[in-house]
PDB file of C-alpha atoms and ligand atoms in Angstrom:
ATOM      1  CA  MET A  12      -0.299  -0.038   0.097  1.00 69.00           C
ATOM      2  CA  GLU A  13       2.186   2.238   0.713  1.00 79.00           C
ATOM      3  CA  GLU A  14       4.172   1.982  -2.466  1.00 85.00           C
ATOM      4  CA  SER A  15       1.587   2.695  -4.392  1.00 89.00           C
ATOM      5  CA  TYR A  16       0.666   5.967  -2.022  1.00 92.00           C
ATOM      6  CA  ARG A  17       3.890   7.122  -2.937  1.00 93.00           C
ATOM      7  CA  TYR A  18       4.151   6.169  -6.244  1.00 94.00           C
ATOM      8  CA  PRO A  19       0.617   6.162  -8.021  1.00 93.00           C
ATOM      9  CA  ILE A  20       1.906   6.089 -11.730  1.00 93.00           C
ATOM     10  CA  GLY A  21       4.868   4.247 -10.986  1.00 94.00           C
ATOM     11  CA  ARG A  22       8.455   4.475 -10.571  1.00 95.00           C
ATOM     12  CA  PHE A  23       9.996   6.582 -13.311  1.00 96.00           C
ATOM     13  CA  LYS A  24      10.802   3.820 -16.425  1.00 95.00           C
ATOM     14  CA  PRO A  25      13.698   5.925 -18.416  1.00 95.00           C
ATOM     15  CA  ALA A  26      12.833   6.038 -22.176  1.00 96.00           C
ATOM     16  CA  GLU A  27      15.571   4.242 -23.914  1.00 93.00           C
ATOM     17  CA  ALA A  28      15.962   6.727 -26.855  1.00 94.00           C
ATOM     18  CA  PHE A  29      15.806  10.581 -28.053  1.00 97.00           C
ATOM     19  CA  THR A  30      12.986  10.395 -30.638  1.00 97.00           C
ATOM     20  CA  PRO A  31      10.750  13.672 -31.486  1.00 97.00           C
ATOM     21  CA  GLN A  32       7.572  11.690 -30.663  1.00 97.00           C
ATOM     22  CA  ASN A  33       9.265  11.251 -27.109  1.00 97.00           C
ATOM     23  CA  LYS A  34      10.224  14.721 -27.107  1.00 97.00           C
ATOM     24  CA  MET A  35       6.989  16.273 -27.601  1.00 97.00           C
ATOM     25  CA  ALA A  36       5.173  14.020 -25.230  1.00 97.00           C
ATOM     26  CA  TRP A  37       7.819  15.205 -22.474  1.00 98.00           C
ATOM     27  CA  ILE A  38       7.003  18.628 -23.468  1.00 98.00           C
ATOM     28  CA  GLY A  39       3.379  18.258 -23.796  1.00 98.00           C
ATOM     29  CA  SER A  40       3.806  16.904 -20.367  1.00 97.00           C
ATOM     30  CA  ILE A  41       5.761  20.188 -18.802  1.00 98.00           C
ATOM     31  CA  ARG A  42       3.289  22.424 -20.034  1.00 98.00           C
ATOM     32  CA  SER A  43       0.223  20.816 -18.989  1.00 98.00           C
ATOM     33  CA  ILE A  44       1.538  20.420 -15.832  1.00 98.00           C
ATOM     34  CA  PRO A  45      -0.232  23.578 -14.279  1.00 98.00           C
ATOM     35  CA  LEU A  46      -3.659  22.921 -15.188  1.00 98.00           C
ATOM     36  CA  LEU A  47      -3.293  19.481 -13.846  1.00 98.00           C
ATOM     37  CA  LEU A  48      -2.375  21.646 -10.875  1.00 98.00           C
ATOM     38  CA  ASP A  49      -5.434  23.846 -10.915  1.00 98.00           C
ATOM     39  CA  TYR A  50      -7.105  20.646 -11.322  1.00 97.00           C
ATOM     40  CA  CYS A  51      -5.622  18.702  -8.029  1.00 97.00           C
ATOM     41  CA  ILE A  52      -6.379  21.711  -5.900  1.00 97.00           C
ATOM     42  CA  GLU A  53     -10.017  22.865  -7.156  1.00 97.00           C
ATOM     43  CA  ASN A  54     -12.349  23.592  -4.228  1.00 96.00           C
ATOM     44  CA  MET A  55      -9.509  21.770  -1.411  1.00 97.00           C
ATOM     45  CA  ASP A  56     -10.341  23.554   2.183  1.00 97.00           C
ATOM     46  CA  GLU A  57      -7.297  24.508   4.989  1.00 95.00           C
ATOM     47  CA  GLY A  58      -8.308  21.374   6.841  1.00 97.00           C
ATOM     48  CA  GLN A  59      -8.050  19.327   3.776  1.00 98.00           C
ATOM     49  CA  LEU A  60      -4.761  20.771   2.357  1.00 97.00           C
ATOM     50  CA  LEU A  61      -2.876  20.108   5.764  1.00 97.00           C
ATOM     51  CA  VAL A  62      -3.809  16.302   5.588  1.00 97.00           C
ATOM     52  CA  PRO A  63      -0.714  14.176   4.420  1.00 97.00           C
ATOM     53  CA  TYR A  64      -0.698  12.028   1.358  1.00 96.00           C
ATOM     54  CA  ARG A  65       0.957   9.267   2.886  1.00 95.00           C
ATOM     55  CA  LYS A  66       1.793   8.184   6.736  1.00 92.00           C
ATOM     56  CA  ASP A  67       4.893  10.378   7.239  1.00 92.00           C
ATOM     57  CA  GLY A  68       4.560  12.088   4.158  1.00 94.00           C
ATOM     58  CA  TRP A  69       4.125  15.493   2.912  1.00 96.00           C
ATOM     59  CA  ASN A  70       0.770  17.212   3.400  1.00 96.00           C
ATOM     60  CA  THR A  71      -0.843  18.598  -0.395  1.00 97.00           C
ATOM     61  CA  ILE A  72       0.592  22.415   0.366  1.00 97.00           C
ATOM     62  CA  GLN A  73       4.260  21.113   1.176  1.00 96.00           C
ATOM     63  CA  VAL A  74       3.542  18.476  -2.313  1.00 97.00           C
ATOM     64  CA  ILE A  75       2.755  21.917  -4.607  1.00 97.00           C
ATOM     65  CA  HIS A  76       5.827  23.970  -2.993  1.00 97.00           C
ATOM     66  CA  HIS A  77       7.665  21.003  -3.607  1.00 97.00           C
ATOM     67  CA  ILE A  78       7.302  20.734  -7.504  1.00 98.00           C
ATOM     68  CA  ALA A  79       8.185  24.824  -7.158  1.00 98.00           C
ATOM     69  CA  ASP A  80      11.138  24.079  -5.753  1.00 97.00           C
ATOM     70  CA  SER A  81      12.132  20.945  -7.928  1.00 98.00           C
ATOM     71  CA  HIS A  82      11.309  22.888 -11.169  1.00 98.00           C
ATOM     72  CA  MET A  83      13.073  26.174 -10.356  1.00 98.00           C
ATOM     73  CA  ASN A  84      16.029  23.874 -10.052  1.00 97.00           C
ATOM     74  CA  ALA A  85      15.474  21.879 -12.802  1.00 98.00           C
ATOM     75  CA  TYR A  86      14.918  24.762 -15.486  1.00 98.00           C
ATOM     76  CA  ILE A  87      18.368  26.591 -13.945  1.00 98.00           C
ATOM     77  CA  ARG A  88      20.120  23.457 -15.066  1.00 97.00           C
ATOM     78  CA  MET A  89      19.353  23.120 -17.943  1.00 98.00           C
ATOM     79  CA  LYS A  90      20.123  26.873 -18.358  1.00 98.00           C
ATOM     80  CA  LEU A  91      23.391  25.945 -17.064  1.00 98.00           C
ATOM     81  CA  ALA A  92      24.212  23.074 -19.517  1.00 98.00           C
ATOM     82  CA  LEU A  93      23.100  24.705 -22.705  1.00 98.00           C
ATOM     83  CA  THR A  94      25.489  27.678 -21.922  1.00 98.00           C
ATOM     84  CA  GLU A  95      28.383  26.344 -19.942  1.00 98.00           C
ATOM     85  CA  GLU A  96      30.349  22.918 -20.889  1.00 98.00           C
ATOM     86  CA  ALA A  97      29.342  20.042 -18.835  1.00 98.00           C
ATOM     87  CA  PRO A  98      28.468  22.153 -15.925  1.00 98.00           C
ATOM     88  CA  VAL A  99      28.520  20.613 -12.244  1.00 97.00           C
ATOM     89  CA  VAL A 100      25.527  20.755 -10.662  1.00 96.00           C
ATOM     90  CA  LYS A 101      24.721  21.813  -7.299  1.00 94.00           C
ATOM     91  CA  PRO A 102      22.014  18.804  -5.291  1.00 94.00           C
ATOM     92  CA  TYR A 103      19.481  20.151  -2.674  1.00 94.00           C
ATOM     93  CA  ASP A 104      18.226  18.562   0.089  1.00 96.00           C
ATOM     94  CA  GLU A 105      14.370  18.409  -0.602  1.00 95.00           C
ATOM     95  CA  ASN A 106      13.217  17.508   2.356  1.00 94.00           C
ATOM     96  CA  LEU A 107      15.076  19.979   4.107  1.00 96.00           C
ATOM     97  CA  TRP A 108      13.502  22.775   1.905  1.00 95.00           C
ATOM     98  CA  ALA A 109       9.753  21.542   2.031  1.00 93.00           C
ATOM     99  CA  GLU A 110      10.325  22.118   5.964  1.00 93.00           C
ATOM    100  CA  LEU A 111      11.773  26.138   5.952  1.00 95.00           C
ATOM    101  CA  PRO A 112       9.585  28.594   6.758  1.00 95.00           C
ATOM    102  CA  ASP A 113       8.201  29.167   3.415  1.00 94.00           C
ATOM    103  CA  VAL A 114       6.372  26.129   2.828  1.00 93.00           C
ATOM    104  CA  PHE A 115       3.859  27.598   5.775  1.00 92.00           C
ATOM    105  CA  GLU A 116       4.051  30.688   5.297  1.00 95.00           C
ATOM    106  CA  VAL A 117       3.503  31.169   2.086  1.00 94.00           C
ATOM    107  CA  PRO A 118      -0.455  30.412   0.401  1.00 94.00           C
ATOM    108  CA  LEU A 119      -0.077  27.399  -2.033  1.00 94.00           C
ATOM    109  CA  ASN A 120      -1.835  29.125  -4.622  1.00 95.00           C
ATOM    110  CA  VAL A 121       1.220  31.658  -4.950  1.00 97.00           C
ATOM    111  CA  SER A 122       3.426  28.166  -6.316  1.00 97.00           C
ATOM    112  CA  VAL A 123       0.875  27.234  -8.388  1.00 97.00           C
ATOM    113  CA  THR A 124       1.517  30.748 -10.227  1.00 98.00           C
ATOM    114  CA  LEU A 125       4.844  30.695  -9.366  1.00 98.00           C
ATOM    115  CA  ILE A 126       4.541  27.163 -11.475  1.00 98.00           C
ATOM    116  CA  HIS A 127       2.554  28.429 -14.340  1.00 98.00           C
ATOM    117  CA  ALA A 128       4.763  31.296 -15.056  1.00 98.00           C
ATOM    118  CA  LEU A 129       8.010  28.815 -14.472  1.00 98.00           C
ATOM    119  CA  HIS A 130       6.639  26.179 -17.304  1.00 98.00           C
ATOM    120  CA  ARG A 131       5.792  29.399 -19.579  1.00 98.00           C
ATOM    121  CA  ARG A 132       9.125  30.246 -19.676  1.00 98.00           C
ATOM    122  CA  TRP A 133      10.411  26.245 -19.357  1.00 98.00           C
ATOM    123  CA  THR A 134       8.972  25.127 -22.308  1.00 98.00           C
ATOM    124  CA  ALA A 135       9.141  28.315 -24.479  1.00 98.00           C
ATOM    125  CA  LEU A 136      13.198  27.484 -24.316  1.00 98.00           C
ATOM    126  CA  MET A 137      12.760  23.769 -24.967  1.00 98.00           C
ATOM    127  CA  ASP A 138      10.282  24.347 -27.738  1.00 98.00           C
ATOM    128  CA  ALA A 139      13.596  26.518 -29.625  1.00 98.00           C
ATOM    129  CA  MET A 140      15.964  23.820 -28.893  1.00 98.00           C
ATOM    130  CA  THR A 141      17.995  21.705 -31.549  1.00 98.00           C
ATOM    131  CA  ASP A 142      18.793  18.389 -31.292  1.00 97.00           C
ATOM    132  CA  GLN A 143      22.133  18.970 -30.836  1.00 98.00           C
ATOM    133  CA  ASP A 144      21.222  21.303 -27.170  1.00 98.00           C
ATOM    134  CA  TRP A 145      18.625  18.590 -26.454  1.00 98.00           C
ATOM    135  CA  ASN A 146      21.897  16.134 -26.163  1.00 98.00           C
ATOM    136  CA  LYS A 147      24.163  18.901 -24.396  1.00 98.00           C
ATOM    137  CA  ILE A 148      24.919  17.072 -20.051  1.00 98.00           C
ATOM    138  CA  TYR A 149      24.915  18.468 -16.688  1.00 98.00           C
ATOM    139  CA  ILE A 150      27.460  16.601 -14.437  1.00 98.00           C
ATOM    140  CA  HIS A 151      25.792  15.391 -10.615  1.00 94.00           C
ATOM    141  CA  PRO A 152      28.054  15.525  -8.648  1.00 93.00           C
ATOM    142  CA  ALA A 153      26.873  12.388  -6.722  1.00 91.00           C
ATOM    143  CA  ASP A 154      28.463  10.126  -8.995  1.00 93.00           C
ATOM    144  CA  GLY A 155      29.925  11.975 -11.818  1.00 95.00           C
ATOM    145  CA  LYS A 156      27.913  10.793 -14.677  1.00 94.00           C
ATOM    146  CA  GLY A 157      26.409  13.166 -17.136  1.00 96.00           C
ATOM    147  CA  VAL A 158      23.019  13.590 -18.162  1.00 96.00           C
ATOM    148  CA  PRO A 159      21.713  14.721 -21.462  1.00 98.00           C
ATOM    149  CA  LEU A 160      19.291  17.208 -21.464  1.00 98.00           C
ATOM    150  CA  TRP A 161      16.683  14.805 -23.218  1.00 98.00           C
ATOM    151  CA  GLN A 162      16.826  12.082 -20.427  1.00 98.00           C
ATOM    152  CA  MET A 163      16.299  14.729 -17.154  1.00 97.00           C
ATOM    153  CA  ILE A 164      12.918  16.311 -19.198  1.00 98.00           C
ATOM    154  CA  ASN A 165      11.907  12.526 -19.442  1.00 98.00           C
ATOM    155  CA  LEU A 166      12.188  12.911 -15.226  1.00 97.00           C
ATOM    156  CA  TYR A 167      10.651  15.615 -14.879  1.00 98.00           C
ATOM    157  CA  SER A 168       7.639  15.303 -17.209  1.00 97.00           C
ATOM    158  CA  TRP A 169       7.019  12.066 -15.062  1.00 97.00           C
ATOM    159  CA  HIS A 170       7.832  14.249 -11.772  1.00 98.00           C
ATOM    160  CA  GLY A 171       4.656  16.777 -12.179  1.00 97.00           C
ATOM    161  CA  LYS A 172       2.370  13.917 -12.991  1.00 97.00           C
ATOM    162  CA  HIS A 173       3.780  11.748 -10.231  1.00 97.00           C
ATOM    163  CA  HIS A 174       3.092  14.806  -7.359  1.00 97.00           C
ATOM    164  CA  ALA A 175      -0.053  15.630  -9.341  1.00 97.00           C
ATOM    165  CA  GLU A 176      -1.345  11.791  -8.941  1.00 97.00           C
ATOM    166  CA  GLN A 177      -0.393  11.245  -5.111  1.00 97.00           C
ATOM    167  CA  ILE A 178      -2.870  14.266  -4.497  1.00 97.00           C
ATOM    168  CA  LEU A 179      -5.632  13.487  -6.283  1.00 97.00           C
ATOM    169  CA  ALA A 180      -5.206   9.862  -5.476  1.00 97.00           C
ATOM    170  CA  LEU A 181      -5.670  10.802  -1.734  1.00 97.00           C
ATOM    171  CA  ARG A 182      -8.740  13.255  -2.654  1.00 97.00           C
ATOM    172  CA  LYS A 183     -10.270   9.867  -3.732  1.00 97.00           C
ATOM    173  CA  ARG A 184      -9.422   7.340  -1.136  1.00 96.00           C
ATOM    174  CA  LYS A 185     -11.123  10.605   1.040  1.00 97.00           C
ATOM    175  CA  GLY A 186     -14.179  10.825  -0.918  1.00 97.00           C
ATOM    176  CA  TRP A 187     -13.097  14.752  -1.491  1.00 97.00           C
TER     177      TRP A 187
HETATM  178 NI1   NI B  27      10.031  15.282  -5.939  1.00 95.41          NI
END
């Protein structure tokens, strides 16, 4: 049960190849995530927003602010990889970020708006990228491996839906 609550659409399974079809699907997913999040949180009240989606898990407010944090980092990694030669990126502790004061003080609508704005810029950037750009890499310091941008966006196309479905599955279970 824990696994299905935590991974309602399954764990991330990377695509084997960069194809035009995959690229269109991944960008399409990034484009649609802000609207999906609007739908996820529609008419939730303050009490519901504070309920964790699983035992010891984040509540809906934390999930939404986490998506903003995560995708801001991803967007910056992409821009670094496009403008520098195989830059080493900076990891961050997403669990500690989800406990910082802004997460508890700022209404989640602020992060939904932020995600709308961020994804507007992110998709405009991606729409203009060449195949050569998609094969540019950044280095993750944990393993020193280069990650091509197409693999990165494959992951983030999954990531937004993954968290959205955590919220939708919670609402379904609770009958909200
Ligand atoms: Ni996440």
